[in-house]
């Protein structure tokens, strides 16, 4: 597979996916703050955190260069928002089943009579 995707690129993508999952969870927590009300604010926070947290993350845990860490920041910025949108479109995030109700109806044929 080296002829299609260089090993270094695959390594950087794996690191980016790992950090992207952490970033997505962090962005979800930040979105619940009261002063975050517009989607462009989430986009800007995603961009900032991708680089300001992603670069030190990659350099600390994977011992890679600053240049490679910048790629990790870019890939995680693109990937974290992509993962979030995909999950949101699949209704996995903020999922509430439509069948949830406080009332349950049982037909008379399935009713258990109590003898007292």
CSV table of C-alpha atoms in Angstrom, one decimal:
chain,number,residue,atom,x,y,z
A,1,UNK,CA,0.0,0.0,0.0
A,2,UNK,CA,3.1,2.2,0.2
A,3,UNK,CA,2.7,3.1,-3.5
A,4,UNK,CA,-0.7,4.7,-2.9
A,5,UNK,CA,-0.4,6.1,0.6
A,6,UNK,CA,2.9,6.8,2.2
A,7,UNK,CA,3.4,5.3,5.7
A,8,UNK,CA,4.0,8.7,7.2
A,9,UNK,CA,0.7,10.0,5.9
A,10,UNK,CA,-1.1,6.9,7.3
A,11,UNK,CA,0.6,7.5,10.7
A,12,UNK,CA,-0.4,11.1,10.7
A,13,UNK,CA,-4.0,10.2,9.9
A,14,UNK,CA,-4.2,7.7,12.7
A,15,UNK,CA,-2.9,10.3,15.2
A,16,UNK,CA,-5.4,12.8,13.8
A,17,UNK,CA,-8.3,10.4,14.2
A,18,UNK,CA,-7.3,9.7,17.7
A,19,UNK,CA,-7.1,13.4,18.5
A,20,UNK,CA,-10.2,14.2,16.5
A,21,UNK,CA,-12.3,11.9,18.7
A,22,UNK,CA,-11.0,13.8,21.8
A,23,UNK,CA,-11.6,17.1,20.1
A,24,UNK,CA,-15.1,16.2,19.1
A,25,UNK,CA,-16.0,15.3,22.7
A,26,UNK,CA,-14.4,18.5,24.0
A,27,UNK,CA,-16.3,20.7,21.4
A,28,UNK,CA,-19.5,19.0,22.5
A,29,UNK,CA,-18.8,20.1,26.1
A,30,UNK,CA,-17.9,23.6,25.0
A,31,UNK,CA,-21.1,23.9,22.9
A,32,UNK,CA,-23.2,23.7,26.0
A,33,UNK,CA,-21.8,27.0,27.3
A,34,UNK,CA,-24.4,29.8,27.2
A,35,UNK,CA,-22.3,32.2,25.1
A,36,UNK,CA,-21.9,29.7,22.3
A,37,UNK,CA,-25.1,30.2,20.2
A,38,UNK,CA,-24.1,30.2,16.6
A,39,UNK,CA,-22.6,27.5,14.3
A,40,UNK,CA,-19.7,29.8,13.2
A,41,UNK,CA,-18.6,30.1,16.8
A,42,UNK,CA,-18.3,26.3,17.0
A,43,UNK,CA,-16.4,26.3,13.7
A,44,UNK,CA,-13.9,28.9,15.0
A,45,UNK,CA,-13.5,27.1,18.4
A,46,UNK,CA,-12.9,23.9,16.4
A,47,UNK,CA,-10.2,25.6,14.3
A,48,UNK,CA,-8.5,27.1,17.4
A,49,UNK,CA,-8.5,24.0,19.5
A,50,UNK,CA,-7.4,21.8,16.6
A,51,UNK,CA,-4.1,23.6,16.4
A,52,UNK,CA,-3.6,24.9,20.0
A,53,UNK,CA,-4.3,21.5,21.6
A,54,UNK,CA,-3.6,19.2,18.6
A,55,UNK,CA,0.0,20.3,18.1
A,56,UNK,CA,1.1,19.8,21.7
A,57,UNK,CA,-0.9,16.5,21.8
A,58,UNK,CA,0.9,15.1,18.8
A,59,UNK,CA,4.3,16.3,20.0
A,60,UNK,CA,3.9,15.0,23.5
A,61,UNK,CA,2.3,11.7,23.0
A,62,UNK,CA,3.8,10.7,19.6
A,63,UNK,CA,7.1,12.5,19.6
A,64,UNK,CA,6.7,14.0,16.2
A,65,UNK,CA,8.1,17.2,14.7
A,66,UNK,CA,6.3,20.6,14.7
A,67,UNK,CA,5.7,20.3,11.0
A,68,UNK,CA,4.0,16.9,11.3
A,69,UNK,CA,2.0,18.2,14.3
A,70,UNK,CA,0.7,21.0,12.1
A,71,UNK,CA,-0.6,18.3,9.7
A,72,UNK,CA,-2.2,16.5,12.6
A,73,UNK,CA,-4.0,19.8,13.6
A,74,UNK,CA,-5.2,20.3,10.1
A,75,UNK,CA,-6.4,16.7,9.6
A,76,UNK,CA,-8.1,16.7,13.0
A,77,UNK,CA,-9.9,20.0,12.2
A,78,UNK,CA,-11.2,18.6,9.0
A,79,UNK,CA,-12.0,15.2,10.6
A,80,UNK,CA,-13.6,16.2,13.9
A,81,UNK,CA,-16.1,18.4,12.2
A,82,UNK,CA,-16.7,15.7,9.5
A,83,UNK,CA,-17.3,13.0,12.2
A,84,UNK,CA,-19.6,15.3,14.1
A,85,UNK,CA,-21.7,16.1,11.0
A,86,UNK,CA,-21.9,12.5,10.0
A,87,UNK,CA,-23.1,11.4,13.5
A,88,UNK,CA,-25.5,14.3,13.6
A,89,UNK,CA,-27.0,13.4,10.2
A,90,UNK,CA,-27.4,9.8,11.4
A,91,UNK,CA,-29.2,11.1,14.5
A,92,UNK,CA,-26.8,9.4,16.8
A,93,UNK,CA,-26.0,12.7,18.6
A,94,UNK,CA,-28.9,14.0,20.6
A,95,UNK,CA,-31.0,11.0,19.8
A,96,UNK,CA,-34.4,10.7,21.4
A,97,UNK,CA,-36.5,7.7,20.4
A,98,UNK,CA,-40.0,8.7,19.1
A,99,UNK,CA,-41.6,5.8,20.9
A,100,UNK,CA,-40.9,6.9,24.4
A,101,UNK,CA,-44.1,7.7,26.3
A,102,UNK,CA,-45.2,7.8,29.8
A,103,UNK,CA,-48.2,5.6,29.1
A,104,UNK,CA,-48.4,1.9,28.2
A,105,UNK,CA,-51.5,0.3,26.9
A,106,UNK,CA,-52.1,-3.4,27.3
A,107,UNK,CA,-54.9,-5.3,25.5
A,108,UNK,CA,-57.5,-7.0,27.6
A,109,UNK,CA,-56.3,-10.4,26.3
A,110,UNK,CA,-52.9,-9.9,27.9
A,111,UNK,CA,-54.2,-8.5,31.2
A,112,UNK,CA,-53.2,-10.5,34.3
A,113,UNK,CA,-56.0,-10.7,36.7
A,114,UNK,CA,-55.0,-10.3,40.4
A,115,UNK,CA,-56.6,-12.5,42.9
A,116,UNK,CA,-56.8,-11.1,46.4
